[in-house]
Amino acid sequence: MLDALAQPGTVAVVSGQQVGLFLGPLFTIYKAATAIVVARALQAETGHACVPIFWLQTEDHDFAEIDHCLLPHAAGEPLRVALADPQQGHSHVPVAHRRLGASVASALDAIEAELATWPHTPELMALLRKNYQPESTLAEAFAPLLATLLREEGLVFLQPRDPAIAALAAPVHRKCLEDAGILSSLLEERAHALAADGFAAQVHIRPGSPLCFFAPDAQDGPRYRLDPDGESWRLAGHPEAGQVTHAEVLAWLDREPLRLSTSALSRPLLQDTLLPTAAYVGGPGEIAYFAQLAPAYKHFGLAMPLIVPRARFRVVDERTRGMLDKLGLGPNDLARPREDLVRALAQHAVSDFEAPEVVARRLTASLDAELETLSARMTALDPNFAKTVARTRAAVHEATDRLID
């Protein structure tokens, strides 16, 4: 696939995800599989070679988002398995440079104990234990595992925290820095236009801030958002309220381009500067990013890729499926509005079942009439009695609503 990617005319279908513990959410696999299927379809339709690529989002520093996974649990609520974080979630270090640590052994043991009776657990645990070693980074564990699962599919992985990739990314970061004011104005206008059409911007735009982060101490050290302050940049969130001049940032970019890293809005720009992207496979949040990015793509002289929603599946365990069958429902019924589902269940149980609101009115009608009569008589003796009647009526109606629901 790498040889094909190097040939003129080859295009790419790109997807990506944060490198979550044990591959993170199940939709990580769906995204990769969708990219593979879409690449095949585009190649068959156009006759041009098309390569599926998975972008490892390792520049993000939100460790708390990826330090855990959830498993089905016999007790009902999902089982949360997590790594210990010695920095207690306050680190700004990109996850590319965070190692799993000793607590991964306990996480592996917890998974094995929970899945002990499931089919293929020994094979799964062998894969997990092979890749998830204490000295490994999250990316070093994540990529080989996903590659093994999809080894026959020709999926290519891209790690942006590689020095060679960072050197190629330097012009994008430079433009983000030098045109920060222009870009933020364009993106603010776009956000206002989206809001006028009823869409909320997914990413907040900060006036004058570039779409990149800077690591002042080392290329594998904490990174901070840059906020404008005259000829300098404030390091947002820096423990000592640090600052750096514009010239210093550009000098570091020339010497050590890994000092700069992408934000949610600059990552797609870098992706499509480096790759011949025909389509991007994303979830709802990523699709919303692209809705904001049209003016930035135009400013960079880039064509926006086709945006393809990732595959979506509903996984229903055997016990739940059996219950649905008894109720005369299917898995897709779980997405129906609650009121419609209640009516469907009622009609399945009793063919002539009345609507819930009709039953509620019949239950409360006679009581309301009696309370009205009693209130009229008693209020003549004590005006405060009307409040007591009102409270009683409200309590009865609330209890009836709970019963009907």
XYZ file of C-alpha atoms in Angstrom:
405
model
C 0.000 0.000 0.000
C 2.886 2.381 0.696
C 4.212 1.792 -2.828
C 0.766 2.556 -4.244
C 0.537 5.735 -2.158
C 3.782 6.974 -3.725
C 2.417 6.678 -7.272
C 0.942 9.692 -9.118
C -2.844 9.656 -9.193
C -3.270 7.611 -6.017
C -5.764 9.023 -3.519
C -6.451 8.237 0.120
C -9.432 7.659 2.360
C -8.435 8.830 5.824
C -9.855 8.201 9.252
C -8.348 8.470 12.717
C -8.910 8.403 16.425
C -7.267 9.082 19.760
C -5.151 6.117 20.870
C -7.481 4.933 23.621
C -6.731 2.149 26.073
C -7.262 -1.278 24.438
C -8.383 0.570 21.263
C -10.845 2.717 23.212
C -14.491 2.890 22.062
C -15.713 0.157 19.735
C -16.329 2.748 17.022
C -12.547 3.006 16.574
C -12.693 -0.301 14.710
C -15.810 0.817 12.832
C -14.002 3.932 11.609
C -11.014 1.974 10.362
C -13.266 -0.596 8.678
C -15.351 2.158 7.054
C -12.203 3.772 5.628
C -11.164 0.417 4.144
C -14.576 -0.205 2.568
C -14.869 3.343 1.186
C -11.349 3.130 -0.283
C -12.261 -0.067 -2.085
C -15.490 1.445 -3.388
C -13.744 4.594 -4.677
C -11.059 2.536 -6.379
C -13.654 0.325 -8.066
C -15.731 3.327 -9.157
C -12.943 5.589 -10.407
C -10.204 3.190 -11.475
C -7.669 5.181 -9.414
C -5.647 3.475 -6.701
C -7.064 4.372 -3.290
C -5.300 3.699 0.015
C -7.015 3.613 3.448
C -5.035 5.545 6.080
C -5.532 5.717 9.842
C -4.248 8.895 11.490
C -3.101 8.198 15.044
C -4.202 11.242 17.022
C -1.262 11.329 19.433
C -0.753 15.088 19.720
C -3.719 15.596 22.007
C -2.843 15.860 25.707
C -6.176 14.934 27.312
C -5.054 11.708 28.987
C -8.326 11.395 30.904
C -10.211 10.857 27.645
C -8.180 7.790 26.648
C -6.924 6.211 29.894
C -9.874 3.841 30.221
C -12.253 1.513 28.435
C -15.730 0.183 29.215
C -16.793 -3.459 29.043
C -20.178 -5.193 29.346
C -20.609 -6.243 32.954
C -22.686 -9.043 34.422
C -23.927 -6.729 37.186
C -25.585 -4.416 34.656
C -23.573 -1.202 34.625
C -20.515 -1.223 32.308
C -17.203 -2.137 33.908
C -14.706 0.733 33.734
C -11.064 -0.361 33.434
C -8.511 2.462 33.696
C -4.836 3.244 34.016
C -3.475 5.058 37.033
C -2.438 8.628 36.228
C 0.413 9.759 38.478
C 0.000 13.300 37.149
C -3.688 13.231 38.082
C -4.879 14.545 34.740
C -3.006 17.855 34.952
C -0.307 17.054 32.405
C -0.165 18.919 29.094
C 2.190 16.336 27.584
C 0.922 14.861 24.265
C -0.221 11.296 24.734
C 2.440 10.192 22.211
C 4.956 10.590 25.034
C 2.890 9.024 27.826
C 3.787 5.448 28.770
C 1.262 2.911 29.994
C 3.028 2.285 33.318
C 2.730 -0.533 35.812
C -1.041 -0.165 36.271
C -1.672 -1.654 32.815
C -1.043 -5.108 34.345
C -3.986 -4.651 36.719
C -6.144 -3.385 33.857
C -5.320 -6.497 31.820
C -6.122 -8.758 34.768
C -9.482 -7.022 35.264
C -10.421 -7.556 31.628
C -9.402 -11.202 31.682
C -11.432 -11.837 34.829
C -14.515 -10.151 33.396
C -14.339 -11.946 30.034
C -13.274 -15.336 31.409
C -16.376 -17.152 30.130
C -16.588 -15.360 26.776
C -15.556 -17.099 23.538
C -12.071 -16.301 22.165
C -10.938 -14.674 25.414
C -7.569 -16.511 25.414
C -6.753 -15.263 21.904
C -7.844 -11.738 22.772
C -5.827 -11.631 25.984
C -2.730 -12.931 24.203
C -2.973 -10.002 21.764
C -3.582 -7.459 24.517
C -0.740 -8.679 26.732
C 1.661 -8.820 23.785
C 1.073 -5.152 22.882
C 0.155 -3.481 26.172
C 3.431 -3.538 28.098
C 4.224 -1.075 30.932
C 7.144 0.501 29.040
C 5.112 1.027 25.836
C 3.491 4.316 24.915
C -0.213 4.336 24.183
C 0.497 4.636 20.450
C 3.052 1.817 20.489
C 0.397 -0.463 21.971
C -2.590 0.821 19.985
C -1.239 0.745 16.408
C 0.153 -2.842 16.374
C -3.041 -4.200 17.919
C -5.328 -2.524 15.378
C -2.919 -3.480 12.583
C -3.100 -7.127 13.690
C -6.897 -7.130 13.690
C -6.945 -5.654 10.158
C -3.731 -7.178 8.845
C -5.293 -8.425 5.593
C -6.912 -5.098 4.712
C -3.966 -2.905 3.692
C -4.572 -0.174 6.265
C -1.696 2.337 6.541
C -1.000 4.095 9.858
C 0.326 7.646 10.195
C 1.965 8.853 13.427
C 2.221 12.690 13.379
C 4.728 12.795 16.277
C 7.415 11.414 13.994
C 10.334 13.818 13.271
C 9.986 13.332 9.509
C 6.264 14.157 9.614
C 6.933 17.141 11.896
C 9.363 18.607 9.366
C 6.702 18.347 6.657
C 4.148 19.898 9.013
C 6.292 22.969 9.727
C 4.897 25.098 6.829
C 1.343 24.482 8.044
C 2.221 25.579 11.588
C 4.054 28.621 10.233
C 0.995 29.722 8.275
C -1.218 29.148 11.331
C 1.096 31.406 13.366
C 1.629 34.154 10.806
C -2.027 34.308 9.687
C -3.553 33.728 13.137
C -5.610 36.914 13.093
C -6.923 36.359 9.571
C -7.791 32.727 10.216
C -9.573 33.389 13.501
C -11.647 36.150 11.860
C -12.633 33.861 8.996
C -13.559 31.081 11.389
C -15.555 33.445 13.623
C -17.561 34.597 10.600
C -18.185 30.987 9.677
C -19.316 30.170 13.232
C -21.787 33.079 13.141
C -23.129 31.885 9.779
C -23.586 28.356 11.128
C -25.357 29.714 14.218
C -27.713 31.743 12.004
C -28.644 28.489 10.249
C -29.289 26.731 13.538
C -25.984 24.843 13.886
C -23.732 25.191 16.931
C -19.975 25.459 16.299
C -18.209 22.388 17.692
C -14.942 24.231 18.447
C -14.820 27.638 20.138
C -12.794 30.218 18.206
C -10.473 32.457 20.249
C -9.764 35.794 18.542
C -6.184 36.043 17.310
C -5.099 32.620 18.578
C -3.311 30.322 16.120
C -4.618 26.840 15.436
C -1.636 25.153 17.059
C 0.012 24.398 20.406
C 3.594 25.080 21.530
C 5.854 23.086 23.881
C 8.197 25.611 25.567
C 10.376 23.142 27.506
C 11.013 20.229 25.151
C 9.457 18.587 22.134
C 8.160 15.780 24.358
C 7.147 18.155 27.141
C 3.885 19.912 28.038
C 2.192 21.865 25.254
C 0.084 24.990 25.647
C -2.373 26.966 23.576
C -1.028 30.307 22.347
C -3.083 33.419 23.091
C -2.092 36.773 21.563
C -0.444 39.440 23.726
C 1.108 42.122 21.526
C 4.313 40.772 19.999
C 4.203 37.789 22.334
C 2.050 34.783 22.987
C 0.667 33.828 26.386
C 0.911 30.140 27.190
C -2.647 29.343 28.257
C -2.677 27.062 31.292
C 1.059 27.400 31.971
C 1.716 27.030 35.726
C 3.941 30.142 35.755
C 1.854 32.214 33.334
C 4.631 31.836 30.774
C 5.034 33.838 27.591
C 7.043 33.477 24.414
C 7.652 35.925 21.593
C 6.439 35.336 18.068
C 10.035 35.288 16.837
C 11.010 32.681 19.437
C 8.209 30.352 18.385
C 9.221 30.613 14.734
C 12.853 29.972 15.641
C 11.895 26.828 17.550
C 9.755 25.748 14.617
C 12.845 25.895 12.394
C 15.089 24.057 14.882
C 12.661 21.563 16.438
C 9.368 21.379 14.514
C 8.028 18.848 17.040
C 7.689 21.773 19.471
C 4.504 22.654 17.533
C 1.435 20.437 17.417
C -2.047 20.593 15.946
C -5.406 21.542 17.392
C -8.752 19.999 16.442
C -9.138 22.489 13.594
C -5.583 22.422 12.225
C -5.231 18.634 12.166
C -7.493 18.276 9.089
C -5.539 21.062 7.355
C -2.264 19.262 8.025
C -3.761 15.934 6.992
C -4.879 17.251 3.616
C -1.650 19.139 3.038
C 0.346 15.929 3.472
C -2.030 13.414 1.902
C -4.009 13.126 -1.358
C -7.228 12.854 0.636
C -10.312 12.048 -1.394
C -12.544 11.312 1.604
C -12.459 11.491 5.386
C -14.392 9.073 7.591
C -15.483 10.651 10.854
C -17.964 10.603 13.680
C -20.548 13.330 14.397
C -18.085 15.605 16.218
C -15.479 15.460 13.449
C -18.094 16.127 10.800
C -19.013 19.238 12.775
C -15.342 20.335 12.703
C -15.361 20.198 8.919
C -18.528 22.312 8.838
C -16.477 25.090 10.458
C -13.385 24.669 8.290
C -14.469 25.730 4.794
C -12.871 29.237 4.985
C -9.640 27.815 6.466
C -9.351 25.278 3.653
C -9.836 28.078 1.135
C -7.176 30.202 2.873
C -4.706 27.302 2.669
C -5.555 26.669 -0.984
C -6.877 23.194 -0.196
C -9.905 21.347 -1.525
C -12.107 19.904 1.200
C -12.436 16.107 1.063
C -15.665 14.193 0.826
C -16.922 13.614 4.387
C -18.229 10.098 5.067
C -19.998 9.211 8.351
C -18.447 6.201 10.056
C -20.400 2.953 10.232
C -22.805 2.654 13.143
C -23.956 -0.556 14.791
C -26.191 -1.502 17.669
C -24.789 -4.449 19.621
C -27.521 -6.343 21.469
C -26.615 -9.161 23.858
C -28.541 -12.425 23.851
C -30.529 -11.708 27.023
C -31.714 -8.319 25.765
C -32.554 -9.766 22.344
C -34.674 -12.433 24.016
C -36.565 -9.800 25.987
C -37.180 -7.757 22.832
C -38.527 -10.849 21.084
C -40.976 -11.489 23.936
C -42.222 -7.922 23.671
C -42.592 -8.124 19.922
C -39.868 -5.511 19.369
C -36.666 -5.396 17.344
C -33.295 -3.723 18.044
C -34.197 -0.688 15.940
C -37.184 -0.012 18.195
C -34.724 1.083 20.908
C -34.165 4.301 18.953
C -37.877 5.209 18.899
C -39.249 8.004 21.118
C -40.200 6.744 24.555
C -43.889 7.626 24.146
C -44.138 5.660 20.898
C -42.401 2.687 22.474
C -44.771 2.682 25.471
C -47.770 2.711 23.142
C -46.320 -0.139 21.076
C -45.738 -2.206 24.222
C -49.230 -1.520 25.487
C -50.820 -2.479 22.170
C -48.769 -5.665 22.111
C -50.031 -6.613 25.573
C -53.672 -5.527 25.168
C -55.063 -4.882 21.721
C -57.724 -2.396 22.905
C -55.433 -0.495 25.309
C -56.304 3.172 25.611
C -53.770 5.965 25.180
C -51.921 6.826 28.437
C -53.298 10.353 28.569
C -56.890 9.021 28.338
C -56.300 6.716 31.295
C -54.748 9.589 33.276
C -57.726 11.865 32.639
C -60.188 9.188 33.737
C -58.260 8.498 36.952
C -58.087 12.138 37.985
C -61.385 13.517 36.653
C -63.637 12.394 39.528
C -61.090 13.417 42.165
C -60.679 16.864 40.586
C -64.452 17.352 40.661
C -64.725 16.342 44.326
C -61.793 18.573 45.281
C -63.365 21.492 43.453
C -66.628 21.072 45.369
C -64.838 20.639 48.687
C -62.638 23.665 48.045
C -65.611 25.918 47.311
C -67.317 24.946 50.573
C -64.288 24.974 52.847
C -62.709 28.156 51.503
C -65.737 30.058 52.734
C -64.743 29.001 56.248
C -60.944 29.289 55.820
C -59.390 30.988 52.721
C -56.105 29.118 53.297
C -57.845 25.823 52.556
C -57.577 26.537 48.810
C -53.809 26.109 49.041
C -54.192 22.727 50.718
C -56.542 21.564 47.950
C -54.122 22.776 45.259
C -51.239 20.888 46.855
C -53.322 17.728 47.099
C -54.380 17.986 43.445
C -50.756 18.497 42.312
C -49.523 15.523 44.361
C -52.216 13.217 42.966
C -51.550 14.305 39.378
C -47.804 13.759 39.841
C -48.375 10.281 41.264
C -50.759 9.435 38.409
C -48.238 10.584 35.817
C -45.602 8.318 37.379
C -48.053 5.389 37.297
C -48.947 5.961 33.644
C -45.315 6.399 32.622
